[in-house]
Amino acid sequence: MVTNDEIRQRLHEQREGTNIKEYLVCNNCEGAYELLPGEKPEDFSDECECGGKLTYSKDSSINDNKPTKTNKMVKNGLIIFIVVLGLVIFIGPMAYIGFVGMVVSHDEESGSAYDQLAVLKSDYNSLNDQFTNVQTSVDSSNNQNAKTAFINAKLELVKANSDINDVESALSSGKSKDEITQRVNTAQTQLNKAQSELSNVKAMI
Ligand SMILES: [Zn+2]
């Protein structure tokens, strides 16, 4: 059994010739009162100025751990770091998902525009085949009106081809969605016009 007196005696012996320091540390404001040689914890009230409870502490390294402005800044920095880390962990993925969503929707828009371009090209090719077939009939006929009408229809087909190329260049140069849509519509209208004029030529022969 170790008595309080023996503890005090040992503490006193430890302090002799050592740099071990004794403190009364407040559990509230974290203030530390260093005990000077000859002073004992029981010489002091166990209540801090702030109303907190003072606890006896002996540590040669307490100078480093003693609550200081720097320590509080480190503590605050740690809290800020944890908060920021939390934001990165929880908001980061959401931002990433949002970003991916934007990229995907952008790809889908471009994708549908590329689909429209493919349809335009396919329509143009089949219409061009029809023109080739009709040309044979027109050439073999002696219908001058049909020949003139065919040339005019063919000009509309050439314009349609040019409009389709405009769609392709708008896509490859990253033009706005509205611009691409407008060019697709122009090309589609022009294809319809060429188709319609070819039908007129067919009706003449
Ligand atoms: Zn205090």
XYZ file of N, CA and C and ligand atoms in Angstrom:
616
model
N 0.859 -1.194 0.000
C 0.000 0.000 0.000
C 0.888 1.234 0.000
N 0.636 2.089 -0.963
C 1.431 3.310 -1.063
C 0.585 4.467 -0.564
N 1.102 5.186 0.388
C 0.328 6.304 0.937
C 0.551 7.555 0.092
N -0.344 8.499 0.258
C -0.222 9.765 -0.460
C 1.080 10.475 -0.124
N 1.464 10.361 1.120
C 2.718 11.021 1.539
C 3.904 10.428 0.793
N 3.878 9.078 0.654
C 4.981 8.430 -0.066
C 5.008 8.874 -1.523
N 3.813 9.019 -2.132
C 3.743 9.470 -3.531
C 4.354 10.850 -3.656
N 3.965 11.735 -2.738
C 4.495 13.104 -2.775
C 6.023 13.081 -2.630
N 6.466 12.211 -1.730
C 7.909 12.122 -1.488
C 8.632 11.674 -2.769
N 8.045 10.655 -3.419
C 8.671 10.156 -4.653
C 8.650 11.219 -5.742
N 7.539 11.906 -5.834
C 7.449 12.992 -6.816
C 8.537 14.014 -6.547
N 8.711 14.343 -5.276
C 9.705 15.330 -4.902
C 11.102 14.859 -5.283
N 11.355 13.558 -5.037
C 12.659 12.998 -5.376
C 12.893 13.033 -6.884
N 11.822 12.721 -7.618
C 11.963 12.720 -9.077
C 12.303 14.106 -9.593
N 11.766 15.115 -8.915
C 11.996 16.475 -9.398
C 13.417 16.927 -9.108
N 14.044 16.362 -8.101
C 15.401 16.763 -7.754
C 16.344 16.395 -8.887
N 17.044 17.366 -9.424
C 18.054 17.085 -10.449
C 17.493 16.618 -11.769
N 16.223 16.762 -11.958
C 15.654 16.394 -13.266
C 14.939 17.601 -13.851
N 14.601 17.459 -15.128
C 13.832 18.546 -15.735
C 12.354 18.186 -15.835
N 11.966 17.163 -15.046
C 10.545 16.821 -15.026
C 9.781 17.948 -14.353
N 8.750 18.394 -14.988
C 7.964 19.501 -14.455
C 6.580 19.019 -14.060
N 6.033 19.745 -13.101
C 4.701 19.381 -12.633
C 3.718 20.486 -12.998
N 2.530 20.072 -13.319
C 1.520 21.031 -13.770
C 0.191 20.753 -13.109
N -0.594 21.816 -13.063
C -2.021 21.663 -12.803
C -2.704 22.038 -14.118
N -3.395 21.089 -14.695
C -3.999 21.301 -16.017
C -5.516 21.392 -15.866
N -6.091 22.431 -16.487
C -7.546 22.623 -16.426
C -8.214 21.721 -17.471
N -9.269 21.036 -17.028
C -9.966 20.139 -17.958
C -10.946 20.900 -18.843
N -11.080 22.214 -18.570
C -12.048 23.000 -19.358
C -11.338 23.873 -20.391
N -10.514 24.819 -19.899
C -9.864 25.757 -20.829
C -8.513 25.236 -21.294
N -8.097 24.079 -20.761
C -6.832 23.447 -21.119
C -5.622 24.297 -20.739
N -5.853 25.238 -19.842
C -4.730 26.022 -19.318
C -3.859 25.156 -18.415
N -2.557 25.410 -18.419
C -1.645 24.626 -17.582
C -0.845 25.565 -16.684
N -0.851 25.269 -15.411
C -0.083 26.067 -14.452
C 1.121 25.249 -14.021
N 2.299 25.763 -14.337
C 3.497 25.029 -13.944
C 3.778 25.264 -12.470
N 4.029 24.167 -11.765
C 4.385 24.270 -10.346
C 5.869 24.596 -10.241
N 6.165 25.632 -9.458
C 7.568 26.006 -9.256
C 8.177 25.106 -8.195
N 9.525 25.002 -8.152
C 10.166 24.171 -7.119
C 9.659 24.578 -5.733
N 9.263 23.605 -4.983
C 8.769 23.862 -3.642
C 7.263 23.966 -3.570
N 6.631 24.219 -4.719
C 5.167 24.299 -4.716
C 4.578 22.905 -4.845
N 3.467 22.691 -4.180
C 2.806 21.388 -4.247
C 1.394 21.582 -4.776
N 0.869 20.570 -5.434
C -0.487 20.678 -5.986
C -1.501 21.082 -4.929
N -1.311 20.531 -3.713
C -2.316 20.792 -2.690
C -2.241 22.225 -2.162
N -1.167 22.943 -2.574
C -1.091 24.350 -2.176
C -2.120 25.188 -2.939
N -2.635 24.598 -3.994
C -3.518 25.377 -4.867
C -4.948 24.861 -4.808
N -5.861 25.732 -5.142
C -7.257 25.326 -5.293
C -7.328 24.381 -6.496
N -8.254 23.446 -6.460
C -8.388 22.547 -7.608
C -9.363 23.124 -8.620
N -9.660 24.431 -8.456
C -10.582 25.043 -9.413
C -9.852 26.100 -10.230
N -10.031 26.048 -11.538
C -9.402 27.013 -12.443
C -10.161 28.323 -12.414
N -9.530 29.387 -12.902
C -10.190 30.683 -12.982
C -11.457 30.608 -13.822
N -11.458 29.717 -14.792
C -12.602 29.604 -15.689
C -13.709 28.770 -15.070
N -13.445 28.160 -13.925
C -14.449 27.321 -13.283
C -14.225 25.852 -13.533
N -13.242 25.536 -14.394
C -12.930 24.145 -14.699
C -12.157 23.494 -13.563
N -11.978 22.190 -13.627
C -11.295 21.447 -12.576
C -9.820 21.285 -12.952
N -8.966 21.580 -11.999
C -7.530 21.438 -12.239
C -7.097 20.029 -11.864
N -6.327 19.419 -12.738
C -5.849 18.064 -12.480
C -4.320 18.086 -12.463
N -3.765 17.339 -11.540
C -2.313 17.279 -11.425
C -1.729 16.493 -12.596
N -0.658 17.010 -13.165
C -0.029 16.315 -14.274
C 1.472 16.486 -14.186
N 2.180 15.386 -14.407
C 3.638 15.447 -14.364
C 4.154 14.828 -15.653
N 4.849 15.610 -16.400
C 5.333 15.068 -17.659
C 6.481 15.932 -18.160
N 7.590 15.281 -18.469
C 8.719 16.050 -18.955
C 8.459 16.577 -20.368
N 7.482 15.966 -21.026
C 7.202 16.382 -22.398
C 5.961 17.260 -22.479
N 5.442 17.633 -21.277
C 4.187 18.397 -21.305
C 4.378 19.755 -21.973
N 5.654 20.228 -21.963
C 5.889 21.496 -22.649
C 5.451 21.434 -24.106
N 5.661 20.224 -24.682
C 5.259 20.059 -26.078
C 3.745 19.875 -26.204
N 3.173 19.220 -25.179
C 1.741 18.920 -25.262
C 0.886 20.004 -24.637
N 1.578 20.907 -23.906
C 0.814 21.943 -23.227
C -0.056 22.677 -24.241
N -1.343 22.791 -23.955
C -2.231 23.450 -24.909
C -1.737 24.855 -25.216
N -1.536 25.107 -26.434
C -1.055 26.406 -26.870
C -1.910 26.866 -28.027
N -1.700 28.108 -28.417
C -2.398 28.613 -29.600
C -2.116 27.724 -30.799
N -0.813 27.327 -30.907
C -0.431 26.497 -32.049
C -1.202 25.186 -32.035
N -1.255 24.561 -30.819
C -1.979 23.295 -30.729
C -3.440 23.463 -31.118
N -4.026 24.581 -30.688
C -5.431 24.803 -31.022
C -5.599 25.008 -32.524
N -4.593 25.696 -33.134
C -4.648 25.887 -34.584
C -4.533 24.543 -35.294
N -3.621 23.680 -34.769
C -3.469 22.349 -35.350
C -4.782 21.586 -35.229
N -5.417 21.723 -34.031
C -6.686 21.045 -33.781
C -7.741 21.544 -34.770
N -7.821 22.874 -34.904
C -8.793 23.457 -35.834
C -8.502 23.017 -37.260
N -7.193 22.998 -37.587
C -6.796 22.564 -38.925
C -7.237 21.139 -39.189
N -7.115 20.300 -38.142
C -7.504 18.893 -38.275
C -9.002 18.795 -38.525
N -9.768 19.619 -37.768
C -11.227 19.606 -37.942
C -11.589 20.041 -39.357
N -10.951 21.112 -39.820
C -11.221 21.607 -41.180
C -10.856 20.539 -42.201
N -9.710 19.869 -41.943
C -9.265 18.816 -42.856
C -10.303 17.700 -42.925
N -10.822 17.307 -41.739
C -11.811 16.222 -41.710
C -13.080 16.643 -42.440
N -13.501 17.900 -42.220
C -14.713 18.401 -42.896
C -14.515 18.385 -44.408
N -13.351 18.887 -44.848
C -13.072 18.933 -46.290
C -13.009 17.523 -46.860
N -12.365 16.616 -46.076
C -12.271 15.219 -46.510
C -13.674 14.644 -46.678
N -14.552 14.962 -45.693
C -15.932 14.500 -45.758
C -16.617 15.002 -47.014
N -16.398 16.280 -47.311
C -17.015 16.868 -48.511
C -16.528 16.153 -49.757
N -15.201 15.911 -49.786
C -14.617 15.252 -50.960
C -15.191 13.850 -51.111
N -15.328 13.139 -49.949
C -15.801 11.756 -49.999
C -17.266 11.687 -50.414
N -18.093 12.611 -49.866
C -19.534 12.495 -50.117
C -19.999 13.299 -51.326
N -19.436 14.499 -51.502
C -19.892 15.349 -52.600
C -19.118 15.028 -53.868
N -17.853 14.629 -53.700
C -17.014 14.298 -54.861
C -17.686 13.316 -55.805
N -18.124 12.143 -55.278
C -18.762 11.166 -56.170
C -19.992 11.726 -56.866
N -20.783 12.561 -56.121
C -21.985 13.130 -56.734
C -21.606 14.058 -57.875
N -20.554 14.876 -57.622
C -20.088 15.789 -58.671
C -19.591 14.984 -59.864
N -18.882 13.869 -59.543
C -18.351 13.017 -60.612
C -19.491 12.421 -61.426
N -20.523 11.926 -60.699
C -21.672 11.326 -61.382
C -22.338 12.371 -62.263
N -22.482 13.595 -61.723
C -23.070 14.679 -62.503
C -22.258 14.964 -63.749
N -20.924 14.965 -63.565
C -20.029 15.230 -64.692
C -20.162 14.141 -65.750
N -20.135 12.869 -65.288
C -20.277 11.751 -66.219
C -21.617 11.831 -66.928
N -22.659 12.193 -66.138
C -23.995 12.334 -66.720
C -23.997 13.341 -67.849
N -23.280 14.459 -67.631
C -23.210 15.492 -68.663
C -22.504 14.952 -69.898
N -21.387 14.249 -69.653
C -20.619 13.701 -70.773
C -21.467 12.698 -71.548
N -22.169 11.815 -70.788
C -22.986 10.784 -71.426
C -24.097 11.434 -72.241
N -24.780 12.451 -71.623
C -25.879 13.078 -72.346
C -25.349 13.800 -73.582
N -24.111 14.373 -73.434
C -23.508 15.034 -74.594
C -23.247 14.016 -75.697
N -22.715 12.836 -75.285
C -22.449 11.782 -76.258
C -23.740 11.319 -76.911
N -24.807 11.236 -76.093
C -26.084 10.785 -76.646
C -26.587 11.777 -77.684
N -26.422 13.078 -77.369
C -26.861 14.097 -78.328
C -26.068 13.973 -79.627
N -24.735 13.897 -79.481
C -23.894 13.753 -80.662
C -24.247 12.465 -81.378
N -24.466 11.399 -80.566
C -24.795 10.100 -81.126
C -26.031 10.180 -81.993
N -27.070 10.848 -81.480
C -28.306 10.938 -82.264
C -28.080 11.789 -83.515
N -27.229 12.802 -83.407
C -26.923 13.633 -84.574
C -26.165 12.806 -85.618
N -25.250 11.955 -85.121
C -24.520 11.079 -86.053
C -25.468 10.069 -86.691
N -26.463 9.608 -85.891
C -27.479 8.710 -86.446
C -28.249 9.410 -87.558
N -28.610 10.674 -87.300
C -29.355 11.447 -88.299
C -28.529 11.626 -89.573
N -27.227 11.859 -89.375
C -26.334 12.014 -90.520
C -26.288 10.725 -91.339
N -26.225 9.583 -90.617
C -26.169 8.290 -91.301
C -27.444 8.065 -92.112
N -28.594 8.452 -91.535
C -29.873 8.302 -92.238
C -29.886 9.198 -93.478
N -29.400 10.439 -93.335
C -29.349 11.369 -94.472
C -28.502 10.793 -95.599
N -27.342 10.246 -95.246
C -26.427 9.682 -96.253
C -27.064 8.488 -96.954
N -27.742 7.644 -96.135
C -28.400 6.466 -96.694
C -29.521 6.883 -97.647
N -30.315 7.874 -97.218
C -31.401 8.379 -98.078
C -30.833 8.971 -99.366
N -29.724 9.711 -99.212
C -29.100 10.322 -100.390
C -28.649 9.245 -101.376
N -28.000 8.176 -100.863
C -27.484 7.124 -101.739
C -28.615 6.430 -102.511
N -29.708 6.131 -101.805
C -30.803 5.444 -102.495
C -31.463 6.382 -103.511
N -31.557 7.686 -103.171
C -32.127 8.655 -104.117
C -31.202 8.819 -105.330
N -29.905 8.801 -105.060
C -28.932 8.921 -106.141
C -29.052 7.742 -107.113
N -29.305 6.539 -106.559
C -29.521 5.359 -107.402
C -30.760 5.557 -108.281
N -31.817 6.118 -107.678
C -33.040 6.383 -108.450
C -32.753 7.360 -109.597
N -31.958 8.379 -109.299
C -31.589 9.353 -110.342
C -30.873 8.661 -111.496
N -29.947 7.743 -111.165
C -29.198 7.027 -112.198
C -30.147 6.233 -113.094
N -31.111 5.564 -112.451
C -32.083 4.784 -113.212
C -32.934 5.672 -114.114
N -33.429 6.785 -113.551
C -34.306 7.683 -114.314
C -33.527 8.327 -115.465
N -32.243 8.623 -115.209
C -31.424 9.267 -116.253
C -31.382 8.410 -117.519
N -31.259 7.092 -117.358
C -31.237 6.182 -118.498
C -32.509 6.345 -119.338
N -33.641 6.389 -118.639
C -34.925 6.549 -119.325
C -35.026 7.908 -120.005
N -34.585 8.968 -119.296
C -34.655 10.329 -119.842
C -33.781 10.435 -121.093
N -32.549 9.876 -121.009
C -31.616 9.938 -122.143
C -32.180 9.232 -123.361
N -32.850 8.109 -123.113
C -33.361 7.323 -124.241
C -34.656 7.919 -124.801
N -35.279 8.812 -124.044
C -36.478 9.483 -124.548
C -36.069 10.739 -125.325
N -36.949 11.207 -126.164
C -36.659 12.458 -126.860
C -37.434 13.606 -126.242
N -37.824 13.447 -124.957
C -38.613 14.463 -124.246
C -37.701 15.549 -123.698
N -37.633 16.703 -124.409
C -36.737 17.782 -123.994
C -37.141 18.359 -122.650
N -38.464 18.463 -122.385
C -38.938 18.977 -121.090
C -38.472 18.083 -119.951
N -38.540 16.777 -120.205
C -38.112 15.819 -119.180
C -36.614 15.960 -118.923
N -35.843 16.164 -120.043
C -34.393 16.329 -119.881
C -34.070 17.567 -119.054
N -34.754 18.679 -119.346
C -34.539 19.918 -118.589
C -34.950 19.736 -117.118
N -36.098 19.110 -116.928
C -36.583 18.882 -115.557
C -35.619 17.979 -114.787
N -35.077 16.984 -115.513
C -34.134 16.079 -114.843
C -32.872 16.819 -114.399
N -32.360 17.711 -115.275
C -31.159 18.478 -114.925
C -31.415 19.343 -113.688
N -32.611 19.958 -113.666
C -32.958 20.780 -112.491
C -33.076 19.926 -111.223
N -33.681 18.745 -111.386
C -33.817 17.837 -110.240
C -32.440 17.400 -109.747
N -31.566 17.129 -110.719
C -30.205 16.693 -110.383
C -29.459 17.790 -109.607
N -29.708 19.049 -109.971
C -29.099 20.179 -109.246
C -29.555 20.192 -107.782
N -30.845 19.872 -107.563
C -31.357 19.812 -106.183
C -30.682 18.678 -105.405
N -30.400 17.576 -106.117
C -29.714 16.449 -105.472
C -28.290 16.845 -105.084
N -27.615 17.591 -105.983
C -26.252 18.051 -105.684
C -26.260 18.980 -104.471
N -27.277 19.848 -104.404
C -27.400 20.734 -103.251
C -27.638 19.932 -101.959
N -28.442 18.875 -102.074
C -28.707 18.015 -100.908
C -27.402 17.384 -100.411
N -26.582 16.930 -101.374
C -25.289 16.341 -101.005
C -24.423 17.359 -100.269
N -24.434 18.607 -100.751
C -23.672 19.677 -100.124
C -24.200 19.966 -98.710
N -25.534 19.941 -98.558
C -26.140 20.182 -97.235
C -25.762 19.077 -96.238
N -25.681 17.838 -96.747
C -25.297 16.722 -95.886
C -23.832 16.882 -95.438
N -22.994 17.339 -96.371
C -21.593 17.609 -96.002
C -21.511 18.704 -94.934
N -22.433 19.675 -95.011
C -22.471 20.736 -93.995
C -22.812 20.170 -92.608
N -23.700 19.177 -92.591
C -24.046 18.521 -91.315
C -22.801 17.842 -90.750
N -22.093 17.126 -91.611
C -20.913 16.385 -91.180
C -19.839 17.331 -90.638
N -19.615 18.449 -91.330
C -18.575 19.383 -90.867
C -18.999 20.061 -89.568
N -20.324 20.303 -89.393
C -20.801 20.892 -88.132
C -20.540 19.941 -86.974
N -20.734 18.642 -87.225
C -20.506 17.631 -86.180
C -19.027 17.532 -85.838
N -18.176 17.492 -86.859
C -16.749 17.285 -86.605
C -16.091 18.526 -86.020
N -16.669 19.712 -86.272
C -16.073 20.930 -85.711
C -16.749 21.335 -84.409
N -17.648 20.456 -83.907
C -18.246 20.699 -82.589
C -19.173 21.900 -82.540
N -19.922 22.124 -83.614
C -20.906 23.225 -83.619
C -22.010 22.947 -82.598
N -22.758 23.983 -82.267
C -23.809 23.857 -81.253
C -24.896 22.898 -81.724
N -25.629 22.380 -80.718
C -26.703 21.432 -80.997
C -27.740 22.060 -81.929
N -28.065 23.328 -81.667
C -29.054 24.032 -82.494
C -28.578 24.142 -83.940
N -27.288 24.485 -84.099
C -26.722 24.631 -85.441
C -26.788 23.301 -86.186
N -26.439 22.218 -85.487
C -26.445 20.892 -86.118
C -27.871 20.508 -86.513
N -28.819 20.738 -85.583
C -30.222 20.418 -85.860
C -30.718 21.179 -87.089
N -30.327 22.466 -87.157
C -30.753 23.304 -88.281
C -30.195 22.758 -89.600
N -28.943 22.348 -89.577
C -28.312 21.830 -90.808
C -28.920 20.488 -91.211
N -29.262 19.654 -90.201
C -29.917 18.372 -90.499
C -31.253 18.636 -91.185
N -32.009 19.592 -90.633
C -33.317 19.927 -91.211
C -33.178 20.459 -92.634
N -32.178 21.303 -92.849
C -31.937 21.864 -94.189
C -31.640 20.748 -95.192
N -30.768 19.811 -94.776
C -30.388 18.695 -95.656
C -31.595 17.813 -95.949
N -32.413 17.556 -94.899
C -33.601 16.707 -95.073
C -34.588 17.358 -96.051
N -34.795 18.666 -95.873
C -35.705 19.416 -96.755
C -35.216 19.363 -98.199
N -33.902 19.519 -98.356
C -33.313 19.533 -99.697
C -33.415 18.158 -100.360
N -33.239 17.085 -99.560
C -33.402 15.722 -100.082
C -34.836 15.519 -100.556
N -35.792 15.999 -99.756
C -37.211 15.864 -100.122
C -37.506 16.600 -101.428
N -36.881 17.769 -101.566
C -37.086 18.578 -102.774
C -36.560 17.835 -104.007
N -35.361 17.243 -103.885
C -34.767 16.480 -104.987
C -35.631 15.275 -105.321
N -36.117 14.602 -104.273
C -36.999 13.438 -104.451
C -38.271 13.838 -105.196
N -38.841 14.963 -104.776
C -40.090 15.461 -105.374
C -39.895 15.811 -106.852
N -38.796 16.462 -107.163
C -38.533 16.855 -108.562
C -38.273 15.635 -109.430
N -37.626 14.631 -108.833
C -37.377 13.391 -109.602
C -38.717 12.708 -109.917
N -39.639 12.748 -108.974
C -40.964 12.169 -109.194
C -41.666 12.864 -110.351
N -41.493 14.205 -110.424
C -42.079 14.963 -111.522
C -41.494 14.500 -112.862
N -40.176 14.286 -112.897
C -39.510 13.839 -114.121
C -40.055 12.476 -114.540
N -40.192 11.560 -113.548
C -40.712 10.220 -113.812
C -42.097 10.324 -114.443
N -42.889 11.260 -113.980
C -44.263 11.413 -114.477
C -44.283 11.909 -115.927
N -43.178 12.528 -116.379
C -43.101 13.091 -117.718
C -42.675 12.062 -118.764
N -42.128 10.921 -118.341
C -41.625 9.954 -119.312
C -42.392 8.634 -119.271
Zn -9.692 26.701 -16.888
